[in-house]
Amino acid sequence: MATEKNTSIAIEQLIKGVQKGDTASLARAITLVESTRQESAQKAETILEECRKTTCESIRIGITGVPGVGKSTFIEALGLLLTTFGKKVAVLAIDPTSSETKGSILGDKTRMPELVKNPNAFIRPSPSSESLGGVSRKTRESIILCEAAGYEVILIETVGVGQSETIVHSMVDFFLLLKLPGAGDELQGIKRGIIEMADAIVINKADGDNLKAARIAQTDFHKALHLYPPKANGWVPKVLSCSALKNEGIAEVWELIATHYQEGSKSGSLIHRRKEQNKYWLLQTIEDRLKFDFYENNGVKKMLQTLMTDVFENKISPFVAAQQLLSLYKSESN
Ligand code: GDP
């Protein structure tokens, strides 16, 4: 009983810490939310429910691009600029860690060395391992915690692998695609869905010998964007160029994001986008939890092993095997 009371006092203190903007508390709260341990789930829910009530007005920005395009350099430049405006900036990452190589695509190298030292910035290294679905749900919850801690700009970084872009797109107000000069050449190969999702395409590394290629890429992408129907909110995606390394064009990118935000706030499309996203996350969370529950079920675990072998040896069809597993799960859940 005493320990239960102690736990609830500790949770209350953690919530207060987050709401005061204490970064150590924020980091601990995110770790709790990210944990897959059963006993953390209840605590995480309490923290999230309380923090949800006290979030600040924020803008959530998704940034994607291939490894090497300059995401960390860009985020560092944009983040530092925003801190000069007195804004508090949080950086989160969705890293579609390969389950095969166990390698982290976004990397563990020291990224954003200046921003990391800035008292108005909070950088959370990307979670490692785990399934992409699980991690993404937690990133969404981490956004709420950052907003409760007073971070007005949330930058969410990912690479263009698998579903990671779609997932980030479904949790942000503005989705920015970073490209390299000369990318016009690969325009045909670019995933169609990504262009459709982008609110802006920014050609990075528009400096030195790259300047001409950047200008060409900008024109090519501008033309390509016109082939798509306008977005439901009336926003016409823009193409800009910048040099994150030389800190050129970053203010223009921010101006564009701010314009989108102002227009969206006025028209109500921003609130609408977030509401639609909440609906999506409701369903996504149910899917995640059901899946987790299913594979954690002891009966399922045992039977799955056997049926995997049977399917492999062609003794049973995968569909019948799946049906048997689902029936078992259902009977055990009743
Ligand atoms: P990420 O993998 O997308 O995060 O890319 P990084 O930010 O780590 O950058 C990859 C490399 O490109 C680094 O060597 C950067 O210094 C370089 N880089 C990033 N932005 C620019 C830029 O605007 N111009 C030039 N010339 N190089 C850049």
mmCIF file of C-alpha atoms and ligand atoms in Angstrom:
data_model
loop_
_atom_site.group_PDB
_atom_site.id
_atom_site.type_symbol
_atom_site.label_atom_id
_atom_site.label_comp_id
_atom_site.label_asym_id
_atom_site.label_seq_id
_atom_site.Cartn_x
_atom_site.Cartn_y
_atom_site.Cartn_z
ATOM 1 C CA MET A 1 0.000 0.000 0.000
ATOM 2 C CA ALA A 2 2.781 2.343 1.024
ATOM 3 C CA THR A 3 4.670 1.642 -2.177
ATOM 4 C CA GLU A 4 1.541 2.267 -4.225
ATOM 5 C CA LYS A 5 1.211 5.667 -2.562
ATOM 6 C CA ASN A 6 4.886 6.372 -3.135
ATOM 7 C CA THR A 7 4.496 5.488 -6.791
ATOM 8 C CA SER A 8 1.573 7.813 -7.249
ATOM 9 C CA ILE A 9 3.482 10.636 -5.518
ATOM 10 C CA ALA A 10 6.449 9.968 -7.790
ATOM 11 C CA ILE A 11 4.189 10.075 -10.850
ATOM 12 C CA GLU A 12 2.600 13.300 -9.673
ATOM 13 C CA GLN A 13 6.040 14.834 -9.226
ATOM 14 C CA LEU A 14 7.076 13.654 -12.658
ATOM 15 C CA ILE A 15 3.991 15.255 -14.216
ATOM 16 C CA LYS A 16 4.690 18.522 -12.376
ATOM 17 C CA GLY A 17 8.296 18.349 -13.540
ATOM 18 C CA VAL A 18 7.235 17.941 -17.156
ATOM 19 C CA GLN A 19 4.741 20.777 -16.871
ATOM 20 C CA LYS A 20 7.431 23.042 -15.417
ATOM 21 C CA GLY A 21 9.600 22.280 -18.426
ATOM 22 C CA ASP A 22 12.212 20.300 -16.524
ATOM 23 C CA THR A 23 14.096 18.374 -19.207
ATOM 24 C CA ALA A 24 15.178 15.532 -16.921
ATOM 25 C CA SER A 25 11.513 14.903 -16.027
ATOM 26 C CA LEU A 26 10.543 15.127 -19.689
ATOM 27 C CA ALA A 27 13.200 12.589 -20.648
ATOM 28 C CA ARG A 28 12.069 10.229 -17.885
ATOM 29 C CA ALA A 29 8.423 10.575 -18.880
ATOM 30 C CA ILE A 30 9.269 9.751 -22.504
ATOM 31 C CA THR A 31 11.254 6.694 -21.386
ATOM 32 C CA LEU A 32 8.204 5.535 -19.429
ATOM 33 C CA VAL A 33 5.938 6.034 -22.427
ATOM 34 C CA GLU A 34 8.384 4.182 -24.659
ATOM 35 C CA SER A 35 8.642 1.229 -22.312
ATOM 36 C CA THR A 36 6.866 -1.956 -23.339
ATOM 37 C CA ARG A 37 6.719 -3.215 -19.744
ATOM 38 C CA GLN A 38 3.230 -3.865 -18.539
ATOM 39 C CA GLU A 39 3.713 -2.031 -15.231
ATOM 40 C CA SER A 40 4.802 1.118 -17.076
ATOM 41 C CA ALA A 41 1.661 1.245 -19.194
ATOM 42 C CA GLN A 42 -0.647 2.459 -16.430
ATOM 43 C CA LYS A 43 1.832 5.087 -15.272
ATOM 44 C CA ALA A 44 2.315 6.266 -18.851
ATOM 45 C CA GLU A 45 -1.425 6.595 -19.333
ATOM 46 C CA THR A 46 -1.786 8.709 -16.171
ATOM 47 C CA ILE A 47 1.060 10.980 -17.231
ATOM 48 C CA LEU A 48 -0.303 11.376 -20.754
ATOM 49 C CA GLU A 49 -3.835 12.123 -19.603
ATOM 50 C CA GLU A 50 -2.604 14.846 -17.239
ATOM 51 C CA CYS A 51 -0.134 16.304 -19.730
ATOM 52 C CA ARG A 52 -2.705 16.344 -22.503
ATOM 53 C CA LYS A 53 -4.637 18.972 -20.522
ATOM 54 C CA THR A 54 -1.745 21.409 -20.315
ATOM 55 C CA THR A 55 -0.116 21.343 -23.732
ATOM 56 C CA CYS A 56 1.056 24.637 -25.189
ATOM 57 C CA GLU A 57 0.089 25.929 -28.608
ATOM 58 C CA SER A 58 2.498 24.189 -30.914
ATOM 59 C CA ILE A 59 3.491 23.554 -34.457
ATOM 60 C CA ARG A 60 4.517 20.033 -35.452
ATOM 61 C CA ILE A 61 6.828 19.726 -38.425
ATOM 62 C CA GLY A 62 7.873 16.507 -40.128
ATOM 63 C CA ILE A 63 11.193 16.445 -41.975
ATOM 64 C CA THR A 64 12.173 13.605 -44.255
ATOM 65 C CA GLY A 65 14.880 12.830 -46.791
ATOM 66 C CA VAL A 66 17.436 10.200 -47.678
ATOM 67 C CA PRO A 67 20.487 9.665 -45.442
ATOM 68 C CA GLY A 68 23.063 12.333 -46.287
ATOM 69 C CA VAL A 69 20.596 14.907 -47.629
ATOM 70 C CA GLY A 70 21.397 17.082 -44.613
ATOM 71 C CA LYS A 71 18.511 16.486 -42.218
ATOM 72 C CA SER A 72 20.518 16.956 -39.047
ATOM 73 C CA THR A 73 22.378 19.969 -40.445
ATOM 74 C CA PHE A 74 19.056 21.479 -41.527
ATOM 75 C CA ILE A 75 17.331 20.766 -38.215
ATOM 76 C CA GLU A 76 20.243 22.258 -36.346
ATOM 77 C CA ALA A 77 20.097 25.436 -38.467
ATOM 78 C CA LEU A 78 16.307 25.755 -38.248
ATOM 79 C CA GLY A 79 16.266 24.886 -34.559
ATOM 80 C CA LEU A 80 18.923 27.473 -33.719
ATOM 81 C CA LEU A 81 17.087 30.122 -35.736
ATOM 82 C CA LEU A 82 13.888 29.410 -33.839
ATOM 83 C CA THR A 83 15.613 29.634 -30.489
ATOM 84 C CA THR A 84 16.780 33.127 -31.442
ATOM 85 C CA PHE A 85 13.067 33.998 -31.762
ATOM 86 C CA GLY A 86 12.705 32.807 -28.164
ATOM 87 C CA LYS A 87 10.960 29.581 -29.167
ATOM 88 C CA LYS A 88 11.466 26.281 -27.418
ATOM 89 C CA VAL A 89 12.250 23.522 -29.902
ATOM 90 C CA ALA A 90 12.006 19.762 -29.461
ATOM 91 C CA VAL A 91 13.506 17.284 -31.910
ATOM 92 C CA LEU A 92 12.186 13.728 -32.069
ATOM 93 C CA ALA A 93 13.068 11.036 -34.566
ATOM 94 C CA ILE A 94 11.391 8.044 -36.066
ATOM 95 C CA ASP A 95 14.122 5.683 -37.075
ATOM 96 C CA PRO A 96 12.935 2.708 -39.074
ATOM 97 C CA THR A 97 15.643 0.568 -37.574
ATOM 98 C CA SER A 98 16.183 -2.452 -39.700
ATOM 99 C CA SER A 99 15.102 -5.571 -37.858
ATOM 100 C CA GLU A 100 17.510 -7.549 -40.025
ATOM 101 C CA THR A 101 20.667 -5.587 -39.482
ATOM 102 C CA LYS A 102 19.625 -4.050 -36.175
ATOM 103 C CA GLY A 103 21.317 -0.982 -37.547
ATOM 104 C CA SER A 104 20.059 2.503 -36.934
ATOM 105 C CA ILE A 105 19.537 4.456 -40.147
ATOM 106 C CA LEU A 106 19.512 7.871 -38.547
ATOM 107 C CA GLY A 107 22.684 6.919 -36.778
ATOM 108 C CA ASP A 108 24.116 7.475 -33.367
ATOM 109 C CA LYS A 109 26.741 9.959 -34.508
ATOM 110 C CA THR A 110 26.763 13.196 -32.595
ATOM 111 C CA ARG A 111 24.160 15.074 -34.473
ATOM 112 C CA MET A 112 23.226 18.726 -34.014
ATOM 113 C CA PRO A 113 26.184 19.604 -31.762
ATOM 114 C CA GLU A 114 25.149 23.261 -31.287
ATOM 115 C CA LEU A 115 21.455 22.701 -30.800
ATOM 116 C CA VAL A 116 22.076 20.014 -28.219
ATOM 117 C CA LYS A 117 23.817 22.614 -26.037
ATOM 118 C CA ASN A 118 21.026 25.182 -26.375
ATOM 119 C CA PRO A 119 18.906 25.514 -23.221
ATOM 120 C CA ASN A 120 15.788 26.085 -25.322
ATOM 121 C CA ALA A 121 16.205 22.881 -27.292
ATOM 122 C CA PHE A 122 15.345 19.325 -26.340
ATOM 123 C CA ILE A 123 16.706 16.546 -28.510
ATOM 124 C CA ARG A 124 15.555 13.007 -28.017
ATOM 125 C CA PRO A 125 17.675 10.369 -29.712
ATOM 126 C CA SER A 126 15.650 7.989 -31.815
ATOM 127 C CA PRO A 127 14.418 4.875 -30.090
ATOM 128 C CA SER A 128 16.279 1.772 -31.146
ATOM 129 C CA SER A 129 14.897 -1.671 -31.986
ATOM 130 C CA GLU A 130 11.149 -2.295 -31.630
ATOM 131 C CA SER A 131 8.694 -2.499 -34.446
ATOM 132 C CA LEU A 132 8.094 0.645 -36.438
ATOM 133 C CA GLY A 133 4.406 0.668 -35.502
ATOM 134 C CA GLY A 134 5.157 0.520 -31.802
ATOM 135 C CA VAL A 135 7.818 3.184 -31.927
ATOM 136 C CA SER A 136 5.670 5.520 -33.957
ATOM 137 C CA ARG A 137 2.791 5.383 -31.517
ATOM 138 C CA LYS A 138 5.192 6.308 -28.795
ATOM 139 C CA THR A 139 6.623 9.198 -30.777
ATOM 140 C CA ARG A 140 3.143 10.585 -31.048
ATOM 141 C CA GLU A 141 2.772 10.371 -27.314
ATOM 142 C CA SER A 142 6.180 11.970 -26.838
ATOM 143 C CA ILE A 143 4.924 14.960 -28.848
ATOM 144 C CA ILE A 144 2.183 15.498 -26.237
ATOM 145 C CA LEU A 145 4.756 15.361 -23.445
ATOM 146 C CA CYS A 146 7.010 17.896 -25.200
ATOM 147 C CA GLU A 147 4.044 20.212 -25.706
ATOM 148 C CA ALA A 148 3.131 19.916 -22.029
ATOM 149 C CA ALA A 149 6.724 20.908 -21.259
ATOM 150 C CA GLY A 150 6.241 24.103 -23.282
ATOM 151 C CA TYR A 151 7.985 23.181 -26.538
ATOM 152 C CA GLU A 152 6.222 25.237 -29.186
ATOM 153 C CA VAL A 153 7.969 23.754 -32.189
ATOM 154 C CA ILE A 154 8.264 19.997 -32.538
ATOM 155 C CA LEU A 155 10.523 18.742 -35.317
ATOM 156 C CA ILE A 156 10.094 15.091 -36.215
ATOM 157 C CA GLU A 157 12.759 13.595 -38.388
ATOM 158 C CA THR A 158 12.705 10.425 -40.428
ATOM 159 C CA VAL A 159 14.236 8.790 -43.485
ATOM 160 C CA GLY A 160 12.354 7.656 -46.531
ATOM 161 C CA VAL A 161 12.203 4.001 -45.657
ATOM 162 C CA GLY A 162 9.127 1.793 -45.526
ATOM 163 C CA GLN A 163 6.154 3.334 -43.815
ATOM 164 C CA SER A 164 8.128 5.858 -41.790
ATOM 165 C CA GLU A 165 7.139 8.860 -43.920
ATOM 166 C CA THR A 166 3.454 8.013 -43.861
ATOM 167 C CA ILE A 167 3.629 7.633 -40.108
ATOM 168 C CA VAL A 168 5.331 10.988 -39.615
ATOM 169 C CA HIS A 169 2.917 12.640 -42.026
ATOM 170 C CA SER A 170 0.049 11.413 -39.883
ATOM 171 C CA MET A 171 1.314 13.239 -36.813
ATOM 172 C CA VAL A 172 2.409 16.650 -38.109
ATOM 173 C CA ASP A 173 0.928 19.958 -39.230
ATOM 174 C CA PHE A 174 3.524 20.484 -41.939
ATOM 175 C CA PHE A 175 5.453 17.877 -43.893
ATOM 176 C CA LEU A 176 8.743 18.894 -45.447
ATOM 177 C CA LEU A 177 10.695 16.846 -47.946
ATOM 178 C CA LEU A 178 14.412 17.560 -48.232
ATOM 179 C CA LYS A 179 16.025 16.801 -51.595
ATOM 180 C CA LEU A 180 19.472 17.061 -53.118
ATOM 181 C CA PRO A 181 20.423 19.230 -56.094
ATOM 182 C CA GLY A 182 20.259 17.237 -59.281
ATOM 183 C CA ALA A 183 17.399 15.292 -57.807
ATOM 184 C CA GLY A 184 15.380 16.266 -60.853
ATOM 185 C CA ASP A 185 17.099 13.355 -62.596
ATOM 186 C CA GLU A 186 15.492 10.904 -60.228
ATOM 187 C CA LEU A 187 12.126 12.599 -60.240
ATOM 188 C CA GLN A 188 10.594 9.686 -62.036
ATOM 189 C CA GLY A 189 11.803 7.230 -59.442
ATOM 190 C CA ILE A 190 10.524 9.154 -56.445
ATOM 191 C CA LYS A 191 7.712 7.541 -54.501
ATOM 192 C CA ARG A 192 4.529 9.149 -55.770
ATOM 193 C CA GLY A 193 2.936 9.220 -52.349
ATOM 194 C CA ILE A 194 5.754 11.292 -50.894
ATOM 195 C CA ILE A 195 5.254 14.167 -53.314
ATOM 196 C CA GLU A 196 1.558 14.078 -52.557
ATOM 197 C CA MET A 197 2.219 14.269 -48.841
ATOM 198 C CA ALA A 198 4.708 17.152 -48.998
ATOM 199 C CA ASP A 199 3.644 20.653 -47.992
ATOM 200 C CA ALA A 200 7.034 21.856 -49.191
ATOM 201 C CA ILE A 201 10.027 20.446 -50.995
ATOM 202 C CA VAL A 202 13.335 22.030 -50.042
ATOM 203 C CA ILE A 203 16.430 21.473 -52.145
ATOM 204 C CA ASN A 204 19.296 21.449 -49.662
ATOM 205 C CA LYS A 205 23.011 21.936 -50.406
ATOM 206 C CA ALA A 206 22.217 24.797 -52.777
ATOM 207 C CA ASP A 207 25.745 26.168 -52.478
ATOM 208 C CA GLY A 208 29.084 26.196 -54.289
ATOM 209 C CA ASP A 209 29.149 24.025 -57.383
ATOM 210 C CA ASN A 210 25.656 22.751 -56.629
ATOM 211 C CA LEU A 211 23.910 26.070 -57.186
ATOM 212 C CA LYS A 212 22.992 25.502 -60.808
ATOM 213 C CA ALA A 213 21.808 21.939 -60.223
ATOM 214 C CA ALA A 214 19.740 23.171 -57.275
ATOM 215 C CA ARG A 215 18.019 25.747 -59.451
ATOM 216 C CA ILE A 216 17.209 23.085 -62.060
ATOM 217 C CA ALA A 217 15.896 20.717 -59.397
ATOM 218 C CA GLN A 218 13.755 23.498 -57.971
ATOM 219 C CA THR A 219 12.149 24.140 -61.373
ATOM 220 C CA ASP A 220 11.655 20.418 -62.024
ATOM 221 C CA PHE A 221 9.964 19.794 -58.712
ATOM 222 C CA HIS A 222 7.874 22.920 -59.114
ATOM 223 C CA LYS A 223 6.610 21.578 -62.447
ATOM 224 C CA ALA A 224 6.066 18.107 -60.997
ATOM 225 C CA LEU A 225 3.969 19.471 -58.156
ATOM 226 C CA HIS A 226 1.617 21.077 -60.614
ATOM 227 C CA LEU A 227 0.684 17.662 -61.934
ATOM 228 C CA TYR A 228 -0.995 16.855 -58.640
ATOM 229 C CA PRO A 229 -4.449 18.024 -57.647
ATOM 230 C CA PRO A 230 -4.514 20.802 -55.033
ATOM 231 C CA LYS A 231 -4.680 19.750 -51.414
ATOM 232 C CA ALA A 232 -8.051 19.613 -49.674
ATOM 233 C CA ASN A 233 -7.144 22.647 -47.541
ATOM 234 C CA GLY A 234 -6.277 24.697 -50.630
ATOM 235 C CA TRP A 235 -2.559 24.829 -49.823
ATOM 236 C CA VAL A 236 -0.314 24.768 -52.854
ATOM 237 C CA PRO A 237 2.982 23.040 -51.951
ATOM 238 C CA LYS A 238 6.051 25.162 -52.544
ATOM 239 C CA VAL A 239 9.592 24.373 -53.651
ATOM 240 C CA LEU A 240 12.444 26.260 -52.021
ATOM 241 C CA SER A 241 16.192 25.818 -51.864
ATOM 242 C CA CYS A 242 18.634 26.358 -49.033
ATOM 243 C CA SER A 243 22.077 25.648 -47.731
ATOM 244 C CA ALA A 244 21.795 24.236 -44.238
ATOM 245 C CA LEU A 245 25.580 24.214 -43.981
ATOM 246 C CA LYS A 246 25.943 27.910 -44.808
ATOM 247 C CA ASN A 247 22.733 28.842 -43.064
ATOM 248 C CA GLU A 248 21.230 30.342 -46.214
ATOM 249 C CA GLY A 249 17.539 30.183 -47.045
ATOM 250 C CA ILE A 250 16.571 28.730 -43.669
ATOM 251 C CA ALA A 251 14.621 31.831 -42.607
ATOM 252 C CA GLU A 252 12.636 31.601 -45.861
ATOM 253 C CA VAL A 253 11.721 27.999 -45.106
ATOM 254 C CA TRP A 254 10.511 29.049 -41.670
ATOM 255 C CA GLU A 255 8.485 31.906 -43.161
ATOM 256 C CA LEU A 256 6.744 29.446 -45.436
ATOM 257 C CA ILE A 257 5.939 27.093 -42.563
ATOM 258 C CA ALA A 258 4.674 30.023 -40.492
ATOM 259 C CA THR A 259 2.461 31.205 -43.378
ATOM 260 C CA HIS A 260 0.998 27.710 -43.719
ATOM 261 C CA TYR A 261 0.359 27.694 -39.976
ATOM 262 C CA GLN A 262 -1.303 31.103 -39.971
ATOM 263 C CA GLU A 263 -3.508 30.276 -42.957
ATOM 264 C CA GLY A 264 -4.426 26.916 -41.443
ATOM 265 C CA SER A 265 -5.271 28.466 -38.086
ATOM 266 C CA LYS A 266 -7.485 31.066 -39.723
ATOM 267 C CA SER A 267 -9.350 28.637 -41.966
ATOM 268 C CA GLY A 268 -9.621 25.908 -39.335
ATOM 269 C CA SER A 269 -7.855 23.387 -41.567
ATOM 270 C CA LEU A 270 -5.097 22.894 -39.019
ATOM 271 C CA ILE A 271 -7.510 21.848 -36.277
ATOM 272 C CA HIS A 272 -9.310 19.671 -38.797
ATOM 273 C CA ARG A 273 -6.049 17.958 -39.780
ATOM 274 C CA ARG A 274 -5.239 17.222 -36.143
ATOM 275 C CA LYS A 275 -8.729 15.866 -35.494
ATOM 276 C CA GLU A 276 -8.481 13.564 -38.494
ATOM 277 C CA GLN A 277 -5.057 12.445 -37.254
ATOM 278 C CA ASN A 278 -6.528 11.650 -33.829
ATOM 279 C CA LYS A 279 -9.084 9.395 -35.484
ATOM 280 C CA TYR A 280 -6.311 7.652 -37.371
ATOM 281 C CA TRP A 281 -4.282 7.220 -34.173
ATOM 282 C CA LEU A 282 -7.240 5.782 -32.325
ATOM 283 C CA LEU A 283 -7.458 2.986 -34.882
ATOM 284 C CA GLN A 284 -3.695 2.635 -35.116
ATOM 285 C CA THR A 285 -3.363 2.272 -31.351
ATOM 286 C CA ILE A 286 -6.048 -0.417 -31.273
ATOM 287 C CA GLU A 287 -4.218 -2.278 -34.039
ATOM 288 C CA ASP A 288 -0.882 -2.004 -32.242
ATOM 289 C CA ARG A 289 -2.295 -3.178 -28.924
ATOM 290 C CA LEU A 290 -4.238 -6.080 -30.447
ATOM 291 C CA LYS A 291 -1.164 -7.227 -32.293
ATOM 292 C CA PHE A 292 0.999 -6.941 -29.204
ATOM 293 C CA ASP A 293 -1.571 -8.789 -27.114
ATOM 294 C CA PHE A 294 -1.927 -11.527 -29.709
ATOM 295 C CA TYR A 295 1.788 -12.271 -29.987
ATOM 296 C CA GLU A 296 2.264 -12.052 -26.218
ATOM 297 C CA ASN A 297 -0.455 -14.647 -25.588
ATOM 298 C CA ASN A 298 1.193 -17.788 -24.195
ATOM 299 C CA GLY A 299 -1.083 -20.208 -26.040
ATOM 300 C CA VAL A 300 -0.509 -18.361 -29.299
ATOM 301 C CA LYS A 301 3.256 -18.306 -28.720
ATOM 302 C CA LYS A 302 3.389 -22.104 -28.350
ATOM 303 C CA MET A 303 1.017 -22.909 -31.178
ATOM 304 C CA LEU A 304 2.689 -20.435 -33.515
ATOM 305 C CA GLN A 305 5.989 -22.279 -33.220
ATOM 306 C CA THR A 306 4.376 -25.584 -34.190
ATOM 307 C CA LEU A 307 2.275 -24.128 -36.971
ATOM 308 C CA MET A 308 5.235 -22.250 -38.433
ATOM 309 C CA THR A 309 6.983 -25.602 -38.911
ATOM 310 C CA ASP A 310 3.833 -27.193 -40.303
ATOM 311 C CA VAL A 311 3.372 -24.359 -42.792
ATOM 312 C CA PHE A 312 7.033 -24.557 -43.765
ATOM 313 C CA GLU A 313 6.718 -28.301 -44.384
ATOM 314 C CA ASN A 314 3.550 -27.762 -46.350
ATOM 315 C CA LYS A 315 1.450 -29.813 -43.945
ATOM 316 C CA ILE A 316 -1.089 -27.046 -43.562
ATOM 317 C CA SER A 317 -1.955 -23.910 -45.520
ATOM 318 C CA PRO A 318 -0.973 -20.559 -44.014
ATOM 319 C CA PHE A 319 -4.617 -19.444 -44.069
ATOM 320 C CA VAL A 320 -5.878 -22.430 -42.114
ATOM 321 C CA ALA A 321 -2.991 -22.057 -39.662
ATOM 322 C CA ALA A 322 -3.810 -18.372 -39.175
ATOM 323 C CA GLN A 323 -7.450 -19.231 -38.598
ATOM 324 C CA GLN A 324 -6.511 -21.784 -35.936
ATOM 325 C CA LEU A 325 -4.318 -19.269 -34.135
ATOM 326 C CA LEU A 326 -6.978 -16.575 -34.216
ATOM 327 C CA SER A 327 -9.594 -19.011 -32.906
ATOM 328 C CA LEU A 328 -7.298 -19.994 -30.069
ATOM 329 C CA TYR A 329 -6.644 -16.338 -29.222
ATOM 330 C CA LYS A 330 -10.356 -15.559 -29.283
ATOM 331 C CA SER A 331 -11.247 -18.495 -27.035
ATOM 332 C CA GLU A 332 -8.513 -17.519 -24.572
ATOM 333 C CA SER A 333 -9.615 -13.881 -24.490
ATOM 334 C CA ASN A 334 -13.231 -14.754 -23.653
HETATM 335 P P1 GDP B 1 21.462 13.442 -42.750
HETATM 336 O O1 GDP B 1 22.013 12.062 -42.851
HETATM 337 O O2 GDP B 1 20.326 13.646 -43.685
HETATM 338 O O3 GDP B 1 21.123 13.849 -41.349
HETATM 339 O O4 GDP B 1 22.606 14.433 -43.257
HETATM 340 P P2 GDP B 1 23.682 15.296 -42.456
HETATM 341 O O5 GDP B 1 23.043 16.498 -41.860
HETATM 342 O O6 GDP B 1 24.414 14.393 -41.521
HETATM 343 O O7 GDP B 1 24.642 15.787 -43.628
HETATM 344 C C1 GDP B 1 25.353 14.897 -44.447
HETATM 345 C C2 GDP B 1 26.560 15.598 -45.016
HETATM 346 O O8 GDP B 1 26.126 16.663 -45.881
HETATM 347 C C3 GDP B 1 27.441 16.235 -43.957
HETATM 348 O O9 GDP B 1 28.778 16.071 -44.336
HETATM 349 C C4 GDP B 1 27.039 17.684 -43.994
HETATM 350 O O10 GDP B 1 28.085 18.558 -43.590
HETATM 351 C C5 GDP B 1 26.700 17.881 -45.458
HETATM 352 N N1 GDP B 1 25.714 18.969 -45.657
HETATM 353 C C6 GDP B 1 24.566 19.131 -44.980
HETATM 354 N N2 GDP B 1 23.924 20.254 -45.408
HETATM 355 C C7 GDP B 1 24.693 20.790 -46.377
HETATM 356 C C8 GDP B 1 24.587 21.949 -47.226
HETATM 357 O O11 GDP B 1 23.640 22.715 -47.160
HETATM 358 N N3 GDP B 1 25.584 22.139 -48.138
HETATM 359 C C9 GDP B 1 26.639 21.296 -48.252
HETATM 360 N N4 GDP B 1 27.556 21.581 -49.173
HETATM 361 N N5 GDP B 1 26.790 20.215 -47.475
HETATM 362 C C10 GDP B 1 25.841 19.957 -46.550
#
